[in-house]
CSV table of C-alpha atoms in Angstrom, one decimal:
chain,number,residue,atom,x,y,z
W,1316,UNK,CA,0.0,0.0,0.0
W,1317,UNK,CA,1.4,3.4,-0.9
W,1318,UNK,CA,2.5,5.6,2.0
W,1319,UNK,CA,2.3,9.4,2.2
W,1320,UNK,CA,3.9,11.6,4.8
W,1321,UNK,CA,6.5,10.7,7.3
W,1322,UNK,CA,7.5,7.0,7.8
W,1323,UNK,CA,6.6,5.2,11.0
W,1324,UNK,CA,8.9,6.0,13.9
W,1325,UNK,CA,10.8,3.2,15.4
W,1326,UNK,CA,9.6,2.2,18.9
W,1327,UNK,CA,6.1,3.7,18.5
W,1328,UNK,CA,3.1,1.4,18.5
W,1329,UNK,CA,0.6,2.5,15.9
W,1330,UNK,CA,-3.2,1.8,16.0
W,1331,UNK,CA,-4.8,1.0,12.6
W,1332,UNK,CA,-7.5,3.7,11.9
W,1333,UNK,CA,-9.4,2.9,8.7
W,1334,UNK,CA,-11.3,5.8,7.2
W,1335,UNK,CA,-13.1,6.8,4.0
W,1336,UNK,CA,-12.8,10.2,2.2
W,1337,UNK,CA,-14.4,11.8,-0.8
W,1338,UNK,CA,-13.2,13.7,-3.8
W,1339,UNK,CA,-16.4,15.7,-4.5
W,1340,UNK,CA,-16.3,17.9,-7.6
W,1341,UNK,CA,-19.3,20.1,-8.2
W,1342,UNK,CA,-20.3,23.4,-9.9
W,1343,UNK,CA,-18.5,25.4,-7.1
W,1344,UNK,CA,-15.2,23.5,-7.4
W,1345,UNK,CA,-14.3,20.8,-5.0
W,1346,UNK,CA,-16.3,20.3,-1.8
W,1347,UNK,CA,-13.9,20.3,1.2
W,1348,UNK,CA,-14.1,20.7,4.9
W,1349,UNK,CA,-12.3,23.3,6.8
W,1350,UNK,CA,-11.4,22.0,10.3
W,1351,UNK,CA,-10.6,24.4,13.2
W,1352,UNK,CA,-10.3,21.8,15.9
W,1353,UNK,CA,-8.0,20.3,17.1
W,1354,UNK,CA,-5.9,22.2,14.5
W,1355,UNK,CA,-6.7,24.3,11.5
W,1356,UNK,CA,-6.6,22.2,8.4
W,1357,UNK,CA,-8.3,21.8,5.0
W,1358,UNK,CA,-9.4,18.2,4.4
W,1359,UNK,CA,-11.4,16.0,2.1
W,1360,UNK,CA,-14.7,15.2,3.7
W,1361,UNK,CA,-14.7,11.9,5.5
W,1362,UNK,CA,-13.3,10.2,8.5
W,1363,UNK,CA,-13.1,7.1,10.6
W,1364,UNK,CA,-15.1,3.9,9.9
W,1365,UNK,CA,-17.2,2.9,12.9
W,1366,UNK,CA,-17.6,-0.7,13.9
W,1367,UNK,CA,-20.3,-2.3,11.7
W,1368,UNK,CA,-20.0,0.3,9.0
W,1369,UNK,CA,-18.7,-0.1,5.5
W,1370,UNK,CA,-16.3,2.5,4.1
W,1371,UNK,CA,-19.1,3.9,1.9
W,1372,UNK,CA,-21.5,4.2,4.9
W,1373,UNK,CA,-18.9,6.0,6.9
W,1374,UNK,CA,-18.1,8.4,4.1
W,1375,UNK,CA,-21.8,9.3,3.6
W,1376,UNK,CA,-22.2,9.9,7.3
W,1377,UNK,CA,-18.9,11.8,7.7
W,1378,UNK,CA,-19.5,14.1,4.7
W,1379,UNK,CA,-22.9,15.0,6.0
W,1380,UNK,CA,-21.6,15.7,9.5
W,1381,UNK,CA,-18.6,17.8,8.3
W,1382,UNK,CA,-20.1,19.7,5.4
W,1383,UNK,CA,-23.9,19.6,5.7
W,1384,UNK,CA,-24.2,18.0,2.2
W,1385,UNK,CA,-25.4,14.6,1.1
W,1386,UNK,CA,-23.2,12.9,-1.5
W,1387,UNK,CA,-23.4,10.1,-3.9
W,1388,UNK,CA,-20.5,7.7,-4.2
W,1389,UNK,CA,-19.5,7.0,-7.8
W,1390,UNK,CA,-16.4,4.8,-7.6
W,1391,UNK,CA,-13.3,4.0,-5.5
W,1392,UNK,CA,-10.1,5.9,-6.5
W,1393,UNK,CA,-7.6,4.2,-4.3
W,1394,UNK,CA,-6.2,3.7,-0.8
W,1395,UNK,CA,-3.1,4.9,1.0
W,1396,UNK,CA,-1.7,4.9,4.5
W,1397,UNK,CA,-0.1,7.6,6.6
W,1398,UNK,CA,1.4,7.5,10.1
W,1399,UNK,CA,0.4,10.4,12.4
W,1400,UNK,CA,-0.3,11.5,15.9
W,1401,UNK,CA,-4.1,12.1,16.5
W,1402,UNK,CA,-4.3,14.5,19.3
W,1403,UNK,CA,-8.1,14.3,19.6
W,1404,UNK,CA,-7.7,10.5,20.4
W,1405,UNK,CA,-4.3,10.8,22.0
W,1406,UNK,CA,-2.8,8.0,19.9
W,1407,UNK,CA,-0.4,7.3,17.2
W,1408,UNK,CA,-2.3,6.0,14.2
W,1409,UNK,CA,-1.6,4.2,11.0
W,1410,UNK,CA,-4.4,5.8,9.0
W,1411,UNK,CA,-5.7,3.6,6.2
W,1412,UNK,CA,-7.4,6.1,3.9
W,1413,UNK,CA,-9.9,4.8,1.3
W,1414,UNK,CA,-10.6,7.5,-1.3
W,1415,UNK,CA,-13.8,7.7,-3.4
W,1416,UNK,CA,-15.0,9.9,-6.3
W,1417,UNK,CA,-18.4,11.3,-5.3
W,1418,UNK,CA,-21.0,13.8,-6.5
W,1419,UNK,CA,-22.6,16.4,-4.3
W,1420,UNK,CA,-26.3,15.8,-3.5
W,1421,UNK,CA,-28.4,18.2,-1.4
W,1422,UNK,CA,-27.2,20.8,1.1
W,1423,UNK,CA,-29.2,20.0,4.2
W,1424,UNK,CA,-27.8,22.8,6.3
W,1425,UNK,CA,-24.6,23.8,8.1
W,1426,UNK,CA,-22.2,21.0,9.3
W,1427,UNK,CA,-23.2,19.6,12.7
W,1428,UNK,CA,-19.7,18.5,13.6
W,1429,UNK,CA,-18.1,21.1,15.8
W,1430,UNK,CA,-15.1,22.8,14.3
W,1431,UNK,CA,-15.9,22.1,10.7
W,1432,UNK,CA,-17.2,24.2,7.8
W,1433,UNK,CA,-18.0,23.4,4.1
W,1434,UNK,CA,-15.6,25.0,1.6
W,1435,UNK,CA,-15.7,25.0,-2.2
W,1436,UNK,CA,-12.3,25.4,-3.9
W,1437,UNK,CA,-10.9,25.0,-7.4
W,1438,UNK,CA,-9.1,21.6,-7.7
W,1439,UNK,CA,-5.6,23.2,-8.3
W,1440,UNK,CA,-6.0,25.4,-5.3
W,1441,UNK,CA,-7.3,22.4,-3.2
W,1442,UNK,CA,-4.2,20.4,-4.1
W,1443,UNK,CA,-2.0,23.1,-2.5
W,1444,UNK,CA,-4.3,23.6,0.5
W,1445,UNK,CA,-5.1,20.1,1.6
W,1446,UNK,CA,-3.4,19.1,4.8
W,1447,UNK,CA,-2.7,15.5,3.7
W,1448,UNK,CA,-0.3,14.7,0.9
W,1449,UNK,CA,-2.2,11.6,0.1
W,1450,UNK,CA,-5.4,13.4,-0.3
W,1451,UNK,CA,-3.7,16.1,-2.5
W,1452,UNK,CA,-2.1,13.3,-4.6
W,1453,UNK,CA,-5.5,11.7,-5.3
W,1454,UNK,CA,-7.1,15.0,-6.2
W,1455,UNK,CA,-4.2,15.9,-8.5
W,1456,UNK,CA,-4.3,12.5,-10.1
W,1457,UNK,CA,-8.1,12.6,-10.7
W,1458,UNK,CA,-8.0,16.1,-12.3
W,1459,UNK,CA,-4.8,15.2,-14.2
W,1460,UNK,CA,-2.8,17.9,-12.4
W,1461,UNK,CA,0.3,15.7,-11.7
């Protein structure tokens, strides 16, 4: 599996954290989430897969929570891993990130996850703004910006 970001550090025990994330192009550019907690970061909508959920179910739930939008999943674009500290969970994680191409559905209202807001951004700008190299790579690859 392709890795983005820093390699795992020797002597640290990492917890696997599978998640699902969406590349969501629409008329306003690419739908992203701006996170303010625990740190300011631009991200693809998505997040952790809860027990009993499929990656697609998790993505639909997380996108709605973080952006206020419903989405439709079109197809899987890929998967990658990254090793990181997750301060909100106080753990070192091996994030296994499943990436899907999606379409925006309906805007139901504002995000209901604290510290998030929906953003629309042109794909080229999104590639430069995304906080995860793996997310940026998948966006650039999809829009042929590599």
